[in-house]
Amino acid sequence: MAMNYKKYKPYIKIDFKERTWPEKITTKAPIWCSVDLRDGNQALPIPMGIDEKLLLFKMLIKIGFKNIEVGFPSASETEFNFLRKLVDEKLIPDDVSIQVLTQAREHLIAKTFEALKGVKNAIVHVYNSTSELQRRVVFNKNKEEIKKIATEGTLLVKKFAEGARKEGMNVVLEYSPESFTGTEVEYAVEVSNAVLDVWQPSKENLAIINLPSTVEMSTPNIYADQIEWFCNHIKYRDVIQISLHAHNDRGTGIAATELGLLAGADRVEGTLFGNGERTGNTDLLTVALNLYSQGIDPELDFYDVEEIKDIFQQVTRLPIHPRHPYVGDLVHTAFSGSHQDAINKGFKYRTDNNVDFWEVPYLPIDPSDVGCKYEAVIRINSQSGKGGVAFILEKEYGFKLPKNMHPEVAKIIQKDTDDKGIELKKEDILKLFEDNYINISGFLELIKYKVNEDSTNEDADSVVTLEGVIKIYGEEKNISGIGNGPVSAFLNAIEQFNLGKYTVTSYDEHAREEGDKSQAITYVQLENLNTKERYFGVGISPNITSAPIKAIISAINRSKKA
Ligand code: KIV
Ligand code: ZN
């Protein structure tokens, strides 16, 4: 059966050529309001209990929210009791405003103020649906009648607020023309202006007009046009806040919010990880970290994202998608070889050039800023390549492999992932590296040696004499050789045993600190002059002369195994 697209009609956009928002950029964080405990909670299969709400409330405070919608206290006992608990146990910081939602009906508004008793800063959020569809289908009321619900509700809030103020409460009115995106924008302004005329906002008597895309019905640019048009036509603009409250039905709630901010809004309502009705609310974490990634202080702190994720999952019983922007388990991870290589180079460039700004390919932000360990950045499976393996060996274990060794080591690791068809852990990668290259034993063994360095010849070049004992196939042999360093002295010393004639084609070394111990690591590549085959070997020792000799023995033993 074919899908019947003719069942749907296109959204009619407003005619607004004077728009200025496309030329703007955001330069500061908006006022954030978390609606996790209300809009987020009302969308959960199992709503949060009081203890769960409290856990999340404390987390929201820790993140830095100063406006928190804690519930709909006139609608449920739990919501009412939760607010009372916050007040009675003095859990609300002085700089945090507690927001509560209510319908514009007298007994609900009365109950809301009862729940708020003792709150220092309250935002009373009144809403009624103004959309053409709901006026026609749900309420069967005309525009005037719908406007009256809003103004009468505001009058009641004003009356209760006067009483509450006498008891020391600061009360801000928030009004939402619910289903704003289904409402003619002229009518939304008309209703909101009528509400504001009742409230009479001033610097001392603030009001918030919240413009929800209760259902996201169009592209974000159309929402932005509506917001800018609204801002241009609303009265009392300098003493009210325009607030955005986007849902995500089309998957563009975050984009709508960002464009809405360009269009002049001051405030954003939303939730952590975008929890909320249907496809959710705007994900505030993503909007905030989008600002952060542009060098703007988001005024919210998501450093401890693992704890935030744990608490969120515990209280909502919802999972977080592994691809969730900035915080999903896989979003800082590269499996693909070419990405890993570029990331590896990006990190190296940063260290070598001491750069101030974050510029690493494929990583829009520094994963450690959101508490992600670098271990998670590069993970190794059959798609991975040389850069990734080198990255792990260096970042996790301090091995700075020479570049010409990367492809060969990666091949060994890749073969293992291919054979097993799984992702390799960093410990597996280390083991494969150790087993294949480091201090490899075999037919050739070093029993003991001593070197004597003399730099008194006429060019002041050093002449190294090496004497020692080795075992070849278990048989002890005395050796003695001279060279310009321990490596050539050792190679000369073993030449007489016909093990093959080798020359050193690459040599690299560095120190590695492990606790309070320092170790020397040497990587050599030998070429067998007869076969032209090349073999790497790695030697590790606390002694800087032993490390290269062990590396050579590893390479020769590897050559016989090959
Ligand atoms: O989405 C919505 O319209 C709401 C209102 C109550 C603001 O949540
Ligand atoms: Zn909502």
Short mmCIF file of C-alpha atoms and ligand atoms in Angstrom, two decimals, residues 35 38-39 42 69 101 125-127 174 176-180 210-215 245-247 269 277-278 281, ligand 1:
data_model
loop_
_atom_site.label_atom_id
_atom_site.label_comp_id
_atom_site.label_asym_id
_atom_site.label_seq_id
_atom_site.Cartn_x
_atom_site.Cartn_y
_atom_site.Cartn_z
CA VAL A 35 11.49 21.99 31.97
CA ARG A 38 7.49 19.18 34.11
CA ASP A 39 7.42 18.74 30.31
CA GLN A 42 4.87 14.39 31.84
CA GLU A 69 10.09 24.48 36.02
CA LEU A 101 2.77 25.52 35.24
CA HIS A 125 3.46 29.94 34.00
CA VAL A 126 -0.07 30.20 32.63
CA TYR A 127 -1.04 28.77 29.28
CA GLU A 174 4.95 33.65 32.17
CA SER A 176 2.35 30.74 26.71
CA PRO A 177 -0.01 30.94 23.75
CA GLU A 178 0.15 27.16 23.60
CA SER A 179 0.35 25.70 20.08
CA PHE A 180 1.89 28.99 18.96
CA ASN A 210 6.91 31.89 25.88
CA LEU A 211 6.33 30.90 22.26
CA PRO A 212 6.06 27.15 22.02
CA SER A 213 6.28 25.08 18.91
CA THR A 214 4.04 22.73 20.86
CA VAL A 215 4.05 20.68 17.70
CA HIS A 245 10.02 26.35 23.77
CA ALA A 246 10.55 24.09 20.80
CA HIS A 247 9.46 20.51 20.40
CA GLU A 269 13.12 26.33 27.62
CA GLU A 277 6.45 14.93 24.71
CA ARG A 278 6.59 12.68 21.59
CA ASN A 281 11.81 19.12 23.69
O1 KIV B 1 4.77 22.54 24.47
C1 KIV B 1 4.03 23.34 25.02
O2 KIV B 1 3.27 24.07 24.39
C2 KIV B 1 4.06 23.41 26.47
C3 KIV B 1 3.35 24.56 27.08
C4 KIV B 1 2.65 24.21 28.31
C5 KIV B 1 4.30 25.69 27.23
O3 KIV B 1 4.73 22.63 27.10
#
